């Protein structure tokens, strides 16, 4: 079911351009073998790609009309609508800039951005985020989850408005790579979560993380 966006239509982007150094192999393509269950990307969309990239892409695509994949030009993701960094080697900041530019060119007002390494992410968590984006002030350029006790912002579980593009352009022109510093604090809105809601934000960065994710999905 596509979520209604009152502030303008939202595209999706999955960030899958990292080097996976801690995993030791391309984590985006790592399979997550688990039976479909209620609320999983497979059960919602009928998809069969069990890789981390495939699961997250299917999940996002179940909520918004289109979903891009941000990746490196030398490692295109076959079968996906890819966007490539204009500035290479600076991480997700450039990936989001490219996705926002594509969204603007194709008539979307914002981008729902997720990292590919969130195997436990679910649709209810993203629906809450999209609802918070709709309820945010018109001046808000980023709506993101934030861990209540630590204040850590989930910059790659967030909605970025295309109005943020000048900030991305300026940051990259100045060599600024840190995603959390691109948008001024007063233009960001946060949806806090506590320990009991933390499971969807589990990052899968190492073989040990992958084994843990597999166990939790079974």
PDB file of C-alpha atoms in Angstrom:
ATOM      1  CA  UNK A   1       0.000   0.000   0.000  1.00  0.00           C
ATOM      2  CA  UNK A   2       1.469   3.348  -1.066  1.00  0.00           C
ATOM      3  CA  UNK A   3       1.486   5.905   1.744  1.00  0.00           C
ATOM      4  CA  UNK A   4      -0.231   9.231   1.021  1.00  0.00           C
ATOM      5  CA  UNK A   5       2.160  12.191   1.114  1.00  0.00           C
ATOM      6  CA  UNK A   6       0.398  15.495   1.813  1.00  0.00           C
ATOM      7  CA  UNK A   7       3.581  17.566   1.418  1.00  0.00           C
ATOM      8  CA  UNK A   8       4.217  16.212  -2.050  1.00  0.00           C
ATOM      9  CA  UNK A   9       5.156  12.792  -3.441  1.00  0.00           C
ATOM     10  CA  UNK A  10       8.077  10.877  -1.988  1.00  0.00           C
ATOM     11  CA  UNK A  11      10.532   8.681  -3.882  1.00  0.00           C
ATOM     12  CA  UNK A  12      12.776   6.155  -2.191  1.00  0.00           C
ATOM     13  CA  UNK A  13      16.501   5.488  -2.283  1.00  0.00           C
ATOM     14  CA  UNK A  14      18.511   2.605  -0.872  1.00  0.00           C
ATOM     15  CA  UNK A  15      22.153   3.465  -0.162  1.00  0.00           C
ATOM     16  CA  UNK A  16      24.262   0.546  -1.393  1.00  0.00           C
ATOM     17  CA  UNK A  17      27.586   2.053  -2.428  1.00  0.00           C
ATOM     18  CA  UNK A  18      29.818   1.217   0.520  1.00  0.00           C
ATOM     19  CA  UNK A  19      32.937  -0.918   0.439  1.00  0.00           C
ATOM     20  CA  UNK A  20      31.768  -3.394   3.140  1.00  0.00           C
ATOM     21  CA  UNK A  21      35.233  -3.534   4.709  1.00  0.00           C
ATOM     22  CA  UNK A  22      34.057  -4.978   8.022  1.00  0.00           C
ATOM     23  CA  UNK A  23      31.940  -7.619   6.279  1.00  0.00           C
ATOM     24  CA  UNK A  24      34.830  -8.619   4.002  1.00  0.00           C
ATOM     25  CA  UNK A  25      32.480  -9.004   1.021  1.00  0.00           C
ATOM     26  CA  UNK A  26      29.662  -7.022  -0.592  1.00  0.00           C
ATOM     27  CA  UNK A  27      27.093  -6.890   2.204  1.00  0.00           C
ATOM     28  CA  UNK A  28      24.359  -5.535  -0.080  1.00  0.00           C
ATOM     29  CA  UNK A  29      24.297  -8.912  -1.850  1.00  0.00           C
ATOM     30  CA  UNK A  30      24.450 -11.041   1.297  1.00  0.00           C
ATOM     31  CA  UNK A  31      21.429 -13.367   1.400  1.00  0.00           C
ATOM     32  CA  UNK A  32      19.017 -13.311   4.297  1.00  0.00           C
ATOM     33  CA  UNK A  33      17.369 -16.702   4.167  1.00  0.00           C
ATOM     34  CA  UNK A  34      14.203 -16.526   6.187  1.00  0.00           C
ATOM     35  CA  UNK A  35      10.587 -17.564   5.561  1.00  0.00           C
ATOM     36  CA  UNK A  36       8.264 -14.653   4.648  1.00  0.00           C
ATOM     37  CA  UNK A  37       6.221 -13.434   7.577  1.00  0.00           C
ATOM     38  CA  UNK A  38       3.554 -10.807   8.088  1.00  0.00           C
ATOM     39  CA  UNK A  39       4.997  -7.363   7.504  1.00  0.00           C
ATOM     40  CA  UNK A  40       8.141  -8.595   5.751  1.00  0.00           C
ATOM     41  CA  UNK A  41       9.097  -7.117   2.372  1.00  0.00           C
ATOM     42  CA  UNK A  42       8.453 -10.479   0.690  1.00  0.00           C
ATOM     43  CA  UNK A  43       4.985 -10.914   2.152  1.00  0.00           C
ATOM     44  CA  UNK A  44       4.017  -7.369   1.178  1.00  0.00           C
ATOM     45  CA  UNK A  45       5.354  -7.337  -2.349  1.00  0.00           C
ATOM     46  CA  UNK A  46       5.746 -10.932  -3.455  1.00  0.00           C
ATOM     47  CA  UNK A  47       9.460 -10.337  -4.082  1.00  0.00           C
ATOM     48  CA  UNK A  48      11.971 -13.198  -4.069  1.00  0.00           C
ATOM     49  CA  UNK A  49      15.328 -11.382  -3.807  1.00  0.00           C
ATOM     50  CA  UNK A  50      16.494 -12.375  -0.332  1.00  0.00           C
ATOM     51  CA  UNK A  51      19.631 -10.221  -0.349  1.00  0.00           C
ATOM     52  CA  UNK A  52      19.815  -7.304   2.052  1.00  0.00           C
ATOM     53  CA  UNK A  53      19.544  -4.883  -0.867  1.00  0.00           C
ATOM     54  CA  UNK A  54      16.589  -6.774  -2.315  1.00  0.00           C
ATOM     55  CA  UNK A  55      14.691  -6.880   0.961  1.00  0.00           C
ATOM     56  CA  UNK A  56      15.151  -3.182   1.731  1.00  0.00           C
ATOM     57  CA  UNK A  57      14.357  -2.149  -1.847  1.00  0.00           C
ATOM     58  CA  UNK A  58      11.156  -4.227  -1.796  1.00  0.00           C
ATOM     59  CA  UNK A  59      10.172  -2.742   1.544  1.00  0.00           C
ATOM     60  CA  UNK A  60      10.665   0.850   0.396  1.00  0.00           C
ATOM     61  CA  UNK A  61       8.994   0.141  -2.933  1.00  0.00           C
ATOM     62  CA  UNK A  62       5.898  -1.128  -1.086  1.00  0.00           C
ATOM     63  CA  UNK A  63       5.464   2.345   0.437  1.00  0.00           C
ATOM     64  CA  UNK A  64       6.455   4.807  -2.310  1.00  0.00           C
ATOM     65  CA  UNK A  65       5.976   4.847  -6.111  1.00  0.00           C
ATOM     66  CA  UNK A  66       9.643   4.542  -7.123  1.00  0.00           C
ATOM     67  CA  UNK A  67      12.867   3.554  -5.431  1.00  0.00           C
ATOM     68  CA  UNK A  68      16.389   4.331  -6.657  1.00  0.00           C
ATOM     69  CA  UNK A  69      19.569   2.578  -5.598  1.00  0.00           C
ATOM     70  CA  UNK A  70      22.604   4.730  -4.843  1.00  0.00           C
ATOM     71  CA  UNK A  71      25.801   2.891  -5.769  1.00  0.00           C
ATOM     72  CA  UNK A  72      29.235   3.307  -7.305  1.00  0.00           C
ATOM     73  CA  UNK A  73      29.584   3.543 -11.071  1.00  0.00           C
ATOM     74  CA  UNK A  74      32.095   0.697 -11.015  1.00  0.00           C
ATOM     75  CA  UNK A  75      29.622  -1.494  -9.077  1.00  0.00           C
ATOM     76  CA  UNK A  76      26.180  -0.940 -10.616  1.00  0.00           C
ATOM     77  CA  UNK A  77      23.318  -2.899  -9.094  1.00  0.00           C
ATOM     78  CA  UNK A  78      21.846  -4.902 -11.950  1.00  0.00           C
ATOM     79  CA  UNK A  79      18.066  -4.735 -12.268  1.00  0.00           C
ATOM     80  CA  UNK A  80      17.694  -1.540 -10.236  1.00  0.00           C
ATOM     81  CA  UNK A  81      17.259   2.126 -11.167  1.00  0.00           C
ATOM     82  CA  UNK A  82      20.700   3.326 -10.099  1.00  0.00           C
ATOM     83  CA  UNK A  83      21.930   6.815  -9.261  1.00  0.00           C
ATOM     84  CA  UNK A  84      25.649   7.527  -9.130  1.00  0.00           C
ATOM     85  CA  UNK A  85      27.603  10.042  -7.055  1.00  0.00           C
ATOM     86  CA  UNK A  86      28.651  13.253  -8.790  1.00  0.00           C
ATOM     87  CA  UNK A  87      31.451  13.463  -6.195  1.00  0.00           C
ATOM     88  CA  UNK A  88      33.196  10.143  -5.651  1.00  0.00           C
ATOM     89  CA  UNK A  89      34.569   8.736  -2.436  1.00  0.00           C
ATOM     90  CA  UNK A  90      32.668  10.858   0.071  1.00  0.00           C
ATOM     91  CA  UNK A  91      30.083   8.356   1.266  1.00  0.00           C
ATOM     92  CA  UNK A  92      26.307   8.704   1.672  1.00  0.00           C
ATOM     93  CA  UNK A  93      26.303  12.506   1.474  1.00  0.00           C
ATOM     94  CA  UNK A  94      27.046  12.316  -2.254  1.00  0.00           C
ATOM     95  CA  UNK A  95      24.614   9.429  -2.663  1.00  0.00           C
ATOM     96  CA  UNK A  96      21.806  11.464  -1.172  1.00  0.00           C
ATOM     97  CA  UNK A  97      22.699  14.464  -3.297  1.00  0.00           C
ATOM     98  CA  UNK A  98      22.385  12.294  -6.419  1.00  0.00           C
ATOM     99  CA  UNK A  99      19.084  10.793  -5.258  1.00  0.00           C
ATOM    100  CA  UNK A 100      17.600  14.191  -4.420  1.00  0.00           C
ATOM    101  CA  UNK A 101      18.609  15.535  -7.811  1.00  0.00           C
ATOM    102  CA  UNK A 102      16.985  12.564  -9.565  1.00  0.00           C
ATOM    103  CA  UNK A 103      13.858  13.008  -7.438  1.00  0.00           C
ATOM    104  CA  UNK A 104      13.667  16.692  -8.342  1.00  0.00           C
ATOM    105  CA  UNK A 105      14.094  15.921 -12.036  1.00  0.00           C
ATOM    106  CA  UNK A 106      11.304  13.344 -11.945  1.00  0.00           C
ATOM    107  CA  UNK A 107       8.766  15.419 -10.003  1.00  0.00           C
ATOM    108  CA  UNK A 108       9.177  14.151  -6.446  1.00  0.00           C
ATOM    109  CA  UNK A 109       9.235  16.452  -3.439  1.00  0.00           C
ATOM    110  CA  UNK A 110      11.345  14.280  -1.138  1.00  0.00           C
ATOM    111  CA  UNK A 111      13.306  11.062  -0.779  1.00  0.00           C
ATOM    112  CA  UNK A 112      12.846   8.336   1.817  1.00  0.00           C
ATOM    113  CA  UNK A 113      16.428   7.192   2.398  1.00  0.00           C
ATOM    114  CA  UNK A 114      17.541   3.894   3.907  1.00  0.00           C
ATOM    115  CA  UNK A 115      20.853   2.127   4.153  1.00  0.00           C
ATOM    116  CA  UNK A 116      20.885  -1.331   2.584  1.00  0.00           C
ATOM    117  CA  UNK A 117      22.209  -2.917   5.801  1.00  0.00           C
ATOM    118  CA  UNK A 118      19.027  -2.757   7.901  1.00  0.00           C
ATOM    119  CA  UNK A 119      17.704  -6.325   7.638  1.00  0.00           C
ATOM    120  CA  UNK A 120      15.192  -5.928  10.470  1.00  0.00           C
ATOM    121  CA  UNK A 121      13.590  -2.718   9.196  1.00  0.00           C
ATOM    122  CA  UNK A 122       9.806  -2.947   8.812  1.00  0.00           C
ATOM    123  CA  UNK A 123       6.905  -1.157   7.169  1.00  0.00           C
ATOM    124  CA  UNK A 124       5.233   0.188  10.359  1.00  0.00           C
ATOM    125  CA  UNK A 125       8.472   1.976  11.334  1.00  0.00           C
ATOM    126  CA  UNK A 126       8.676   3.644   7.913  1.00  0.00           C
ATOM    127  CA  UNK A 127       4.972   4.528   7.864  1.00  0.00           C
ATOM    128  CA  UNK A 128       5.452   6.361  11.161  1.00  0.00           C
ATOM    129  CA  UNK A 129       8.370   8.253   9.650  1.00  0.00           C
ATOM    130  CA  UNK A 130       6.359   9.277   6.575  1.00  0.00           C
ATOM    131  CA  UNK A 131       3.471  10.375   8.819  1.00  0.00           C
ATOM    132  CA  UNK A 132       5.885  12.468  10.910  1.00  0.00           C
ATOM    133  CA  UNK A 133       7.200  14.052   7.709  1.00  0.00           C
ATOM    134  CA  UNK A 134       3.647  15.039   6.737  1.00  0.00           C
ATOM    135  CA  UNK A 135       3.037  16.551  10.166  1.00  0.00           C
ATOM    136  CA  UNK A 136       6.317  18.499  10.222  1.00  0.00           C
ATOM    137  CA  UNK A 137       6.481  22.262   9.591  1.00  0.00           C
ATOM    138  CA  UNK A 138       6.947  23.354   5.982  1.00  0.00           C
ATOM    139  CA  UNK A 139      10.425  24.612   6.899  1.00  0.00           C
ATOM    140  CA  UNK A 140      11.579  21.109   7.901  1.00  0.00           C
ATOM    141  CA  UNK A 141      14.041  19.691   5.348  1.00  0.00           C
ATOM    142  CA  UNK A 142      14.859  16.429   7.137  1.00  0.00           C
ATOM    143  CA  UNK A 143      12.628  14.132   9.171  1.00  0.00           C
ATOM    144  CA  UNK A 144      14.664  11.419  10.880  1.00  0.00           C
ATOM    145  CA  UNK A 145      14.514   8.909  13.688  1.00  0.00           C
ATOM    146  CA  UNK A 146      16.573   9.680  16.800  1.00  0.00           C
ATOM    147  CA  UNK A 147      17.520   7.394  19.682  1.00  0.00           C
ATOM    148  CA  UNK A 148      15.835   8.884  22.727  1.00  0.00           C
ATOM    149  CA  UNK A 149      18.526   8.240  25.333  1.00  0.00           C
ATOM    150  CA  UNK A 150      21.714   8.852  23.352  1.00  0.00           C
ATOM    151  CA  UNK A 151      20.433  11.495  20.925  1.00  0.00           C
ATOM    152  CA  UNK A 152      21.950   9.555  18.022  1.00  0.00           C
ATOM    153  CA  UNK A 153      20.266  10.519  14.759  1.00  0.00           C
ATOM    154  CA  UNK A 154      19.466   7.785  12.230  1.00  0.00           C
ATOM    155  CA  UNK A 155      20.549   9.792   9.201  1.00  0.00           C
ATOM    156  CA  UNK A 156      19.903   6.831   6.898  1.00  0.00           C
ATOM    157  CA  UNK A 157      16.387   6.180   8.150  1.00  0.00           C
ATOM    158  CA  UNK A 158      15.109   9.589   7.161  1.00  0.00           C
ATOM    159  CA  UNK A 159      13.120  11.649   4.686  1.00  0.00           C
ATOM    160  CA  UNK A 160      15.006  14.432   2.900  1.00  0.00           C
ATOM    161  CA  UNK A 161      13.125  17.183   1.052  1.00  0.00           C
ATOM    162  CA  UNK A 162      14.430  18.272  -2.346  1.00  0.00           C
ATOM    163  CA  UNK A 163      14.682  21.751  -0.826  1.00  0.00           C
ATOM    164  CA  UNK A 164      17.758  20.399   0.989  1.00  0.00           C
ATOM    165  CA  UNK A 165      19.695  20.112  -2.285  1.00  0.00           C
ATOM    166  CA  UNK A 166      21.456  23.502  -1.985  1.00  0.00           C
ATOM    167  CA  UNK A 167      22.812  22.432   1.410  1.00  0.00           C
ATOM    168  CA  UNK A 168      24.156  19.188  -0.057  1.00  0.00           C
ATOM    169  CA  UNK A 169      25.681  21.074  -2.990  1.00  0.00           C
ATOM    170  CA  UNK A 170      27.340  23.556  -0.654  1.00  0.00           C
ATOM    171  CA  UNK A 171      28.621  20.914   1.757  1.00  0.00           C
ATOM    172  CA  UNK A 172      30.206  18.836  -0.991  1.00  0.00           C
ATOM    173  CA  UNK A 173      31.711  21.884  -2.666  1.00  0.00           C
ATOM    174  CA  UNK A 174      33.434  22.649   0.653  1.00  0.00           C
ATOM    175  CA  UNK A 175      34.617  19.061   1.106  1.00  0.00           C
ATOM    176  CA  UNK A 176      32.235  18.371   3.986  1.00  0.00           C
ATOM    177  CA  UNK A 177      31.421  14.649   4.200  1.00  0.00           C
ATOM    178  CA  UNK A 178      29.582  14.296   7.502  1.00  0.00           C
ATOM    179  CA  UNK A 179      25.923  13.739   6.655  1.00  0.00           C
ATOM    180  CA  UNK A 180      24.573  14.838  10.035  1.00  0.00           C
ATOM    181  CA  UNK A 181      26.151  18.294   9.576  1.00  0.00           C
ATOM    182  CA  UNK A 182      24.776  19.071   6.120  1.00  0.00           C
ATOM    183  CA  UNK A 183      21.384  20.463   7.183  1.00  0.00           C
ATOM    184  CA  UNK A 184      21.137  23.133   9.919  1.00  0.00           C
ATOM    185  CA  UNK A 185      19.691  21.781  13.159  1.00  0.00           C
ATOM    186  CA  UNK A 186      16.726  24.167  13.078  1.00  0.00           C
ATOM    187  CA  UNK A 187      15.606  22.669   9.760  1.00  0.00           C
ATOM    188  CA  UNK A 188      15.558  19.096  11.065  1.00  0.00           C
ATOM    189  CA  UNK A 189      12.659  17.287  12.765  1.00  0.00           C
ATOM    190  CA  UNK A 190      13.060  14.119  14.818  1.00  0.00           C
ATOM    191  CA  UNK A 191      10.948  11.123  15.732  1.00  0.00           C
ATOM    192  CA  UNK A 192      12.347   9.640  18.946  1.00  0.00           C
ATOM    193  CA  UNK A 193      12.446   5.916  19.700  1.00  0.00           C
ATOM    194  CA  UNK A 194      13.364   3.957  22.801  1.00  0.00           C
ATOM    195  CA  UNK A 195      15.080   0.614  23.503  1.00  0.00           C
ATOM    196  CA  UNK A 196      11.856  -1.317  23.047  1.00  0.00           C
ATOM    197  CA  UNK A 197      11.592   0.041  19.484  1.00  0.00           C
ATOM    198  CA  UNK A 198      15.258  -0.328  18.516  1.00  0.00           C
ATOM    199  CA  UNK A 199      15.198  -3.661  16.639  1.00  0.00           C
ATOM    200  CA  UNK A 200      14.484  -2.204  13.153  1.00  0.00           C
ATOM    201  CA  UNK A 201      17.595   0.001  13.421  1.00  0.00           C
ATOM    202  CA  UNK A 202      20.009  -2.923  13.772  1.00  0.00           C
ATOM    203  CA  UNK A 203      22.934  -2.407  11.348  1.00  0.00           C
ATOM    204  CA  UNK A 204      24.479  -5.457   9.716  1.00  0.00           C
ATOM    205  CA  UNK A 205      28.174  -4.593   9.213  1.00  0.00           C
ATOM    206  CA  UNK A 206      30.086  -7.781  10.021  1.00  0.00           C
ATOM    207  CA  UNK A 207      29.722 -11.552   9.621  1.00  0.00           C
ATOM    208  CA  UNK A 208      28.746 -11.685  13.298  1.00  0.00           C
ATOM    209  CA  UNK A 209      25.994  -9.122  12.694  1.00  0.00           C
ATOM    210  CA  UNK A 210      24.784 -11.147   9.719  1.00  0.00           C
ATOM    211  CA  UNK A 211      24.530 -14.304  11.813  1.00  0.00           C
ATOM    212  CA  UNK A 212      22.611 -12.398  14.479  1.00  0.00           C
ATOM    213  CA  UNK A 213      20.209 -10.973  11.890  1.00  0.00           C
ATOM    214  CA  UNK A 214      19.638 -14.439  10.425  1.00  0.00           C
ATOM    215  CA  UNK A 215      18.825 -15.801  13.870  1.00  0.00           C
ATOM    216  CA  UNK A 216      16.368 -12.996  14.576  1.00  0.00           C
ATOM    217  CA  UNK A 217      14.639 -13.402  11.221  1.00  0.00           C
ATOM    218  CA  UNK A 218      14.071 -17.163  11.628  1.00  0.00           C
TER     219      UNK A 218
END
